[in-house]
Amino acid sequence: MIRSTAEAFARSELLPKVRDHEAAQALPAHLSKKFDDTGLGLAGVPETAGGAGLGAFADTLVYYELSRADAGAAFALGLSGLGLRIFGLNTGPVHLASDIDQRLEASGGFVSGKWPLSFGRETGRALVLLSGSDSAVFIETGVSATPCRPAALDTAQGWTLSFDKAPVKKTVPAAAFQNHTRQLAATLLAGLSACALEYARAYTMERKTFGRTLAHHQGVAFVLAEMAMRTEASRLAVWRSAWRMDSGKEARFDTAAAFVEAAQNALFVCDQALQLLGGHGYMKDHFVEKYFREARVLSQLWGGVDGALMTAGAFSTSLSTEIGFPELVEGRTP
């Protein structure tokens, strides 16, 4: 029911206005309220924080379906509750940054520097995972946001952040930050793969060359088959990492692995969709150029693939040959 409700909302409210929302660089307020009224936005939020308490798997179903219609809008809606999921407290919207390349300077309980790109509603609050730290710091004052135009995900609104000796208000475990941010990005990337595959399949089933549809030429059919396999692999990876989060067990390896899997597959699938459409793939008359841009940006968020590989690498030495068999690795530690 959660999945069908999310799919119905995505098909009726998001898909018909994809380009309008992208041009406006924001979702209309009435649409965000309509989404809130469905209760889907709080499905995975703990009951103690005012949500339905259905966990990460419910969230994954919701944002996967939204992303299949419009990843930019899904990102905007997902970000609004991400701070709530990380903190378990209603801190309101927050900007998120993972500083693995040390752009920010932290000293004496203050953070300074400039962060090039963050998404979400305008706010003076930020949650930052500093390089080499086991905690993310919450900053409530001293952060200014300047609008910027990102290469993709315009609907989620882009900002450049300036930290002017911003005082640290509190800290949260790095695991909470990494798990929730990577799970959301991986879910959106899996949804992007699915919609790029659907678009390319429909296009190649309609266009004809040499008396048959494009999809029935062996070379094209093989490409579509690999796109479908990779899309399914991404979906299963994010479902598994969501299950791991809901089980209350250490999930950083799983969310990092799901993110890397979903990112690399989305980059492949969206690129192949672009190629199958030929020259049309680069035109805004078709959505695949948007899917391609969004996959590029999503795969670089919050430390990107390199950051996720660093996390997975820290865990993999203790996993050894047991990777993929959860019943054998209950006692794993970083």
Short mmCIF file of C-alpha atoms in Angstrom, two decimals:
data_model
loop_
_atom_site.label_atom_id
_atom_site.label_comp_id
_atom_site.label_asym_id
_atom_site.label_seq_id
_atom_site.Cartn_x
_atom_site.Cartn_y
_atom_site.Cartn_z
CA MET A 1 0.00 0.00 0.00
CA ILE A 2 2.87 2.40 0.81
CA ARG A 3 4.47 1.73 -2.54
CA SER A 4 1.24 2.05 -4.53
CA THR A 5 0.33 5.31 -2.74
CA ALA A 6 3.77 6.76 -3.46
CA GLU A 7 3.58 5.62 -7.09
CA ALA A 8 0.13 7.20 -7.53
CA PHE A 9 1.36 10.50 -6.06
CA ALA A 10 4.45 10.45 -8.27
CA ARG A 11 2.52 9.71 -11.47
CA SER A 12 -0.28 12.20 -10.84
CA GLU A 13 1.52 15.09 -9.11
CA LEU A 14 5.22 14.99 -10.07
CA LEU A 15 5.56 13.48 -13.53
CA PRO A 16 3.26 15.93 -15.42
CA LYS A 17 5.22 18.95 -14.10
CA VAL A 18 8.83 17.74 -14.16
CA ARG A 19 10.16 20.50 -16.40
CA ASP A 20 8.05 23.18 -14.66
CA HIS A 21 9.49 22.28 -11.25
CA GLU A 22 13.00 22.20 -12.68
CA ALA A 23 12.59 25.66 -14.24
CA ALA A 24 11.11 27.10 -11.02
CA GLN A 25 13.99 25.52 -9.00
CA ALA A 26 11.52 24.57 -6.28
CA LEU A 27 8.40 22.57 -5.61
CA PRO A 28 5.21 24.58 -5.16
CA ALA A 29 4.23 24.93 -1.50
CA HIS A 30 0.83 23.35 -2.11
CA LEU A 31 2.48 20.24 -3.57
CA SER A 32 4.78 19.81 -0.58
CA LYS A 33 1.75 20.15 1.68
CA LYS A 34 -0.14 17.60 -0.39
CA PHE A 35 2.74 15.18 0.05
CA ASP A 36 2.79 15.84 3.80
CA ASP A 37 -0.96 15.15 3.92
CA THR A 38 -0.42 11.65 2.51
CA GLY A 39 1.73 10.82 5.54
CA LEU A 40 4.42 9.34 3.28
CA GLY A 41 7.02 11.90 4.37
CA LEU A 42 6.90 10.66 7.97
CA ALA A 43 6.50 6.95 7.21
CA GLY A 44 10.03 6.05 8.29
CA VAL A 45 10.43 8.62 11.07
CA PRO A 46 10.46 7.16 14.62
CA GLU A 47 7.18 7.41 16.54
CA THR A 48 9.02 9.31 19.30
CA ALA A 49 9.70 12.05 16.74
CA GLY A 50 6.11 12.18 15.49
CA GLY A 51 6.39 9.73 12.59
CA ALA A 52 4.75 6.42 11.76
CA GLY A 53 7.82 4.43 12.87
CA LEU A 54 7.80 2.14 9.82
CA GLY A 55 11.57 2.38 9.40
CA ALA A 56 14.08 2.81 6.59
CA PHE A 57 12.48 0.18 4.35
CA ALA A 58 9.24 2.17 4.16
CA ASP A 59 11.21 5.30 3.31
CA THR A 60 13.09 3.41 0.62
CA LEU A 61 9.85 2.29 -1.04
CA VAL A 62 8.49 5.84 -0.99
CA TYR A 63 11.51 7.64 -2.43
CA TYR A 64 12.24 4.92 -4.98
CA GLU A 65 8.79 5.43 -6.48
CA LEU A 66 9.06 9.23 -6.36
CA SER A 67 12.47 9.10 -8.03
CA ARG A 68 11.07 7.00 -10.89
CA ALA A 69 8.97 10.06 -11.76
CA ASP A 70 11.26 12.97 -10.81
CA ALA A 71 14.49 12.49 -8.85
CA GLY A 72 14.83 16.24 -8.28
CA ALA A 73 11.41 16.49 -6.63
CA ALA A 74 12.01 13.26 -4.69
CA PHE A 75 15.30 14.70 -3.44
CA ALA A 76 13.60 17.93 -2.32
CA LEU A 77 10.90 16.00 -0.44
CA GLY A 78 13.39 13.54 1.07
CA LEU A 79 15.73 16.25 2.32
CA SER A 80 12.99 17.98 4.30
CA GLY A 81 12.81 15.08 6.76
CA LEU A 82 16.42 13.90 6.68
CA GLY A 83 17.49 15.95 9.70
CA LEU A 84 14.58 14.45 11.60
CA ARG A 85 15.72 10.92 10.75
CA ILE A 86 19.35 11.59 11.70
CA PHE A 87 18.59 13.36 14.98
CA GLY A 88 15.31 11.73 15.95
CA LEU A 89 14.37 15.26 16.99
CA ASN A 90 12.56 17.96 15.08
CA THR A 91 15.39 20.37 14.31
CA GLY A 92 13.70 21.69 11.16
CA PRO A 93 15.42 21.70 7.75
CA VAL A 94 19.22 21.51 7.83
CA HIS A 95 21.92 21.75 5.19
CA LEU A 96 24.13 18.66 4.98
CA ALA A 97 27.82 18.43 4.15
CA SER A 98 30.40 15.64 4.32
CA ASP A 99 33.83 17.28 4.35
CA ILE A 100 36.10 14.39 3.30
CA ASP A 101 38.31 16.72 1.25
CA GLN A 102 38.84 19.14 4.17
CA ARG A 103 37.31 22.31 2.77
CA LEU A 104 36.19 23.42 6.24
CA GLU A 105 38.31 24.22 9.28
CA ALA A 106 37.19 23.18 12.77
CA SER A 107 38.93 24.53 15.86
CA GLY A 108 37.91 25.19 19.47
CA GLY A 109 34.27 24.32 18.89
CA PHE A 110 33.89 26.58 15.83
CA VAL A 111 33.70 25.85 12.10
CA SER A 112 34.88 28.21 9.34
CA GLY A 113 35.12 28.11 5.58
CA LYS A 114 32.97 27.80 2.47
CA TRP A 115 31.02 24.79 1.23
CA PRO A 116 30.38 24.90 -2.54
CA LEU A 117 27.03 23.10 -2.86
CA SER A 118 24.24 22.04 -0.57
CA PHE A 119 20.58 21.33 -1.30
CA GLY A 120 17.30 21.91 0.50
CA ARG A 121 15.22 24.76 1.78
CA GLU A 122 17.03 27.93 2.89
CA THR A 123 18.03 27.71 6.53
CA GLY A 124 20.80 28.92 8.80
CA ARG A 125 21.34 25.43 10.23
CA ALA A 126 23.81 22.81 9.03
CA LEU A 127 24.93 19.31 9.89
CA VAL A 128 28.54 18.66 8.89
CA LEU A 129 30.55 15.45 8.95
CA LEU A 130 34.12 16.68 9.40
CA SER A 131 37.07 14.86 7.90
CA GLY A 132 38.43 12.09 10.12
CA SER A 133 35.75 12.54 12.78
CA ASP A 134 33.47 9.93 14.32
CA SER A 135 30.78 12.56 14.81
CA ALA A 136 28.82 15.04 12.74
CA VAL A 137 28.46 18.53 14.20
CA PHE A 138 25.19 20.43 14.29
CA ILE A 139 25.49 24.17 13.72
CA GLU A 140 22.53 26.41 14.48
CA THR A 141 23.99 29.89 13.92
CA GLY A 142 26.77 31.49 11.89
CA VAL A 143 25.87 29.82 8.58
CA SER A 144 24.82 31.90 5.58
CA ALA A 145 23.40 30.40 2.37
CA THR A 146 23.77 31.98 -1.09
CA PRO A 147 21.66 30.63 -4.00
CA CYS A 148 23.55 28.83 -6.74
CA ARG A 149 22.50 26.99 -9.90
CA PRO A 150 23.61 23.35 -9.80
CA ALA A 151 24.09 21.24 -12.94
CA ALA A 152 21.13 19.07 -11.92
CA LEU A 153 18.52 18.53 -9.21
CA ASP A 154 17.41 22.15 -9.57
CA THR A 155 14.05 21.39 -7.95
CA ALA A 156 15.85 20.66 -4.67
CA GLN A 157 17.38 24.20 -4.63
CA GLY A 158 21.15 24.66 -4.57
CA TRP A 159 23.09 26.80 -2.08
CA THR A 160 26.67 27.78 -1.35
CA LEU A 161 27.29 27.83 2.41
CA SER A 162 29.61 30.15 4.33
CA PHE A 163 30.65 29.24 7.87
CA ASP A 164 31.85 32.28 9.83
CA LYS A 165 33.29 30.82 13.05
CA ALA A 166 30.00 29.01 13.44
CA PRO A 167 29.68 27.50 16.94
CA VAL A 168 29.02 23.77 17.27
CA LYS A 169 25.68 23.25 19.03
CA LYS A 170 25.80 19.47 19.45
CA THR A 171 27.16 16.32 17.83
CA VAL A 172 25.57 13.15 16.47
CA PRO A 173 27.28 9.84 15.61
CA ALA A 174 28.83 9.69 12.15
CA ALA A 175 27.00 6.40 11.54
CA ALA A 176 23.60 8.10 11.72
CA PHE A 177 24.69 10.76 9.23
CA GLN A 178 26.32 8.32 6.80
CA ASN A 179 23.57 5.72 6.88
CA HIS A 180 20.65 8.08 6.28
CA THR A 181 22.32 10.28 3.65
CA ARG A 182 23.73 7.37 1.63
CA GLN A 183 20.51 5.39 1.88
CA LEU A 184 18.51 8.31 0.46
CA ALA A 185 21.00 8.97 -2.35
CA ALA A 186 21.25 5.25 -3.21
CA THR A 187 17.46 4.98 -3.33
CA LEU A 188 17.17 7.95 -5.70
CA LEU A 189 19.94 6.54 -7.91
CA ALA A 190 18.15 3.17 -8.08
CA GLY A 191 14.96 4.99 -9.07
CA LEU A 192 16.87 6.93 -11.72
CA SER A 193 18.15 3.68 -13.23
CA ALA A 194 14.60 2.33 -13.33
CA CYS A 195 13.11 5.35 -15.10
CA ALA A 196 16.04 5.62 -17.56
CA LEU A 197 15.56 1.95 -18.43
CA GLU A 198 11.80 2.39 -18.86
CA TYR A 199 12.29 5.44 -21.07
CA ALA A 200 14.91 3.78 -23.29
CA ARG A 201 12.89 0.58 -23.56
CA ALA A 202 9.74 2.44 -24.63
CA TYR A 203 11.72 4.48 -27.18
CA THR A 204 13.45 1.48 -28.71
CA MET A 205 10.19 -0.48 -28.85
CA GLU A 206 8.62 2.33 -30.91
CA ARG A 207 11.41 3.31 -33.34
CA LYS A 208 12.03 1.06 -36.33
CA THR A 209 15.03 0.42 -38.58
CA PHE A 210 15.36 -2.23 -41.31
CA GLY A 211 11.77 -3.37 -40.77
CA ARG A 212 11.92 -4.09 -37.04
CA THR A 213 11.94 -2.10 -33.81
CA LEU A 214 15.30 -1.01 -32.41
CA ALA A 215 14.82 -3.20 -29.33
CA HIS A 216 14.64 -6.30 -31.54
CA HIS A 217 18.12 -5.79 -32.96
CA GLN A 218 20.53 -7.97 -31.04
CA GLY A 219 23.02 -5.23 -30.21
CA VAL A 220 20.32 -3.03 -28.67
CA ALA A 221 18.63 -5.96 -26.90
CA PHE A 222 21.91 -6.88 -25.19
CA VAL A 223 22.33 -3.31 -23.94
CA LEU A 224 18.76 -3.22 -22.60
CA ALA A 225 19.32 -6.57 -20.88
CA GLU A 226 22.41 -5.30 -19.05
CA MET A 227 20.60 -2.10 -18.09
CA ALA A 228 17.76 -4.21 -16.62
CA MET A 229 20.16 -6.45 -14.68
CA ARG A 230 22.02 -3.50 -13.20
CA THR A 231 18.76 -1.73 -12.30
CA GLU A 232 17.53 -4.81 -10.46
CA ALA A 233 20.88 -5.16 -8.66
CA SER A 234 20.62 -1.56 -7.42
CA ARG A 235 17.07 -2.04 -6.18
CA LEU A 236 17.98 -5.18 -4.24
CA ALA A 237 21.07 -3.50 -2.75
CA VAL A 238 19.10 -0.56 -1.36
CA TRP A 239 16.35 -2.84 -0.06
CA ARG A 240 18.95 -4.94 1.73
CA SER A 241 20.70 -1.96 3.33
CA ALA A 242 17.30 -0.62 4.48
CA TRP A 243 16.56 -3.98 6.09
CA ARG A 244 19.94 -3.83 7.81
CA MET A 245 19.18 -0.37 9.21
CA ASP A 246 15.78 -1.49 10.48
CA SER A 247 17.29 -4.54 12.17
CA GLY A 248 19.22 -2.24 14.51
CA LYS A 249 22.56 -3.73 13.48
CA GLU A 250 25.68 -1.97 12.22
CA ALA A 251 24.77 -0.86 8.69
CA ARG A 252 27.57 1.41 7.50
CA PHE A 253 29.12 -1.21 5.24
CA ASP A 254 25.71 -2.02 3.77
CA THR A 255 24.65 1.56 3.09
CA ALA A 256 28.08 2.39 1.63
CA ALA A 257 27.98 -0.70 -0.59
CA ALA A 258 24.42 0.08 -1.71
CA PHE A 259 25.43 3.64 -2.57
CA VAL A 260 28.42 2.54 -4.64
CA GLU A 261 26.36 -0.13 -6.41
CA ALA A 262 23.49 2.26 -7.15
CA ALA A 263 25.82 5.09 -8.26
CA GLN A 264 27.92 3.02 -10.65
CA ASN A 265 24.86 1.31 -12.12
CA ALA A 266 22.95 4.58 -12.54
CA LEU A 267 25.91 6.15 -14.34
CA PHE A 268 26.00 3.16 -16.70
CA VAL A 269 22.23 2.88 -17.25
CA CYS A 270 21.64 6.62 -17.79
CA ASP A 271 24.60 6.85 -20.16
CA GLN A 272 23.35 3.88 -22.19
CA ALA A 273 19.83 5.36 -22.31
CA LEU A 274 21.37 8.54 -23.70
CA GLN A 275 23.22 6.55 -26.37
CA LEU A 276 20.15 4.53 -27.38
CA LEU A 277 18.21 7.70 -28.08
CA GLY A 278 21.02 8.99 -30.29
CA GLY A 279 20.86 12.72 -30.93
CA HIS A 280 17.45 12.90 -29.24
CA GLY A 281 19.07 11.87 -25.97
CA TYR A 282 20.80 15.24 -25.68
CA MET A 283 17.64 17.28 -26.22
CA LYS A 284 15.30 18.50 -23.52
CA ASP A 285 12.37 17.08 -25.48
CA HIS A 286 13.31 13.82 -23.75
CA PHE A 287 14.01 13.20 -20.07
CA VAL A 288 17.14 11.05 -20.42
CA GLU A 289 19.49 14.06 -20.51
CA LYS A 290 18.00 15.05 -17.12
CA TYR A 291 18.48 11.52 -15.75
CA PHE A 292 22.13 11.60 -16.87
CA ARG A 293 22.82 14.94 -15.15
CA GLU A 294 21.06 13.88 -11.96
CA ALA A 295 22.96 10.59 -11.73
CA ARG A 296 26.25 12.51 -12.01
CA VAL A 297 25.39 14.90 -9.18
CA LEU A 298 23.79 12.33 -6.85
CA SER A 299 26.80 10.03 -7.17
CA GLN A 300 29.06 12.80 -5.84
CA LEU A 301 27.00 13.85 -2.84
CA TRP A 302 28.17 13.52 0.78
CA GLY A 303 31.61 12.14 0.00
CA GLY A 304 30.50 10.43 -3.20
CA VAL A 305 31.68 7.02 -4.35
CA ASP A 306 35.21 7.56 -2.96
CA GLY A 307 33.86 8.38 0.49
CA ALA A 308 31.59 5.33 0.44
CA LEU A 309 34.49 3.11 -0.63
CA MET A 310 36.55 4.46 2.28
CA THR A 311 33.78 3.48 4.69
CA ALA A 312 33.27 0.07 3.10
CA GLY A 313 37.02 -0.52 3.13
CA ALA A 314 37.21 0.14 6.87
CA PHE A 315 34.69 -2.65 7.42
CA SER A 316 35.70 -5.10 4.71
CA THR A 317 38.85 -6.33 6.44
CA SER A 318 36.73 -7.77 9.24
CA LEU A 319 34.15 -9.22 6.84
CA SER A 320 36.65 -11.36 4.94
CA THR A 321 34.86 -13.99 2.85
CA GLU A 322 31.62 -13.64 4.80
CA ILE A 323 30.30 -10.73 2.70
CA GLY A 324 26.79 -11.46 1.49
CA PHE A 325 25.87 -13.88 4.27
CA PRO A 326 24.37 -11.73 7.02
CA GLU A 327 23.73 -14.62 9.38
CA LEU A 328 27.51 -15.22 9.52
CA VAL A 329 28.63 -11.66 10.21
CA GLU A 330 26.54 -10.54 13.15
CA GLY A 331 29.62 -9.80 15.24
CA ARG A 332 31.48 -7.71 12.71
CA THR A 333 33.16 -4.54 13.89
CA PRO A 334 34.94 -1.69 12.13
#
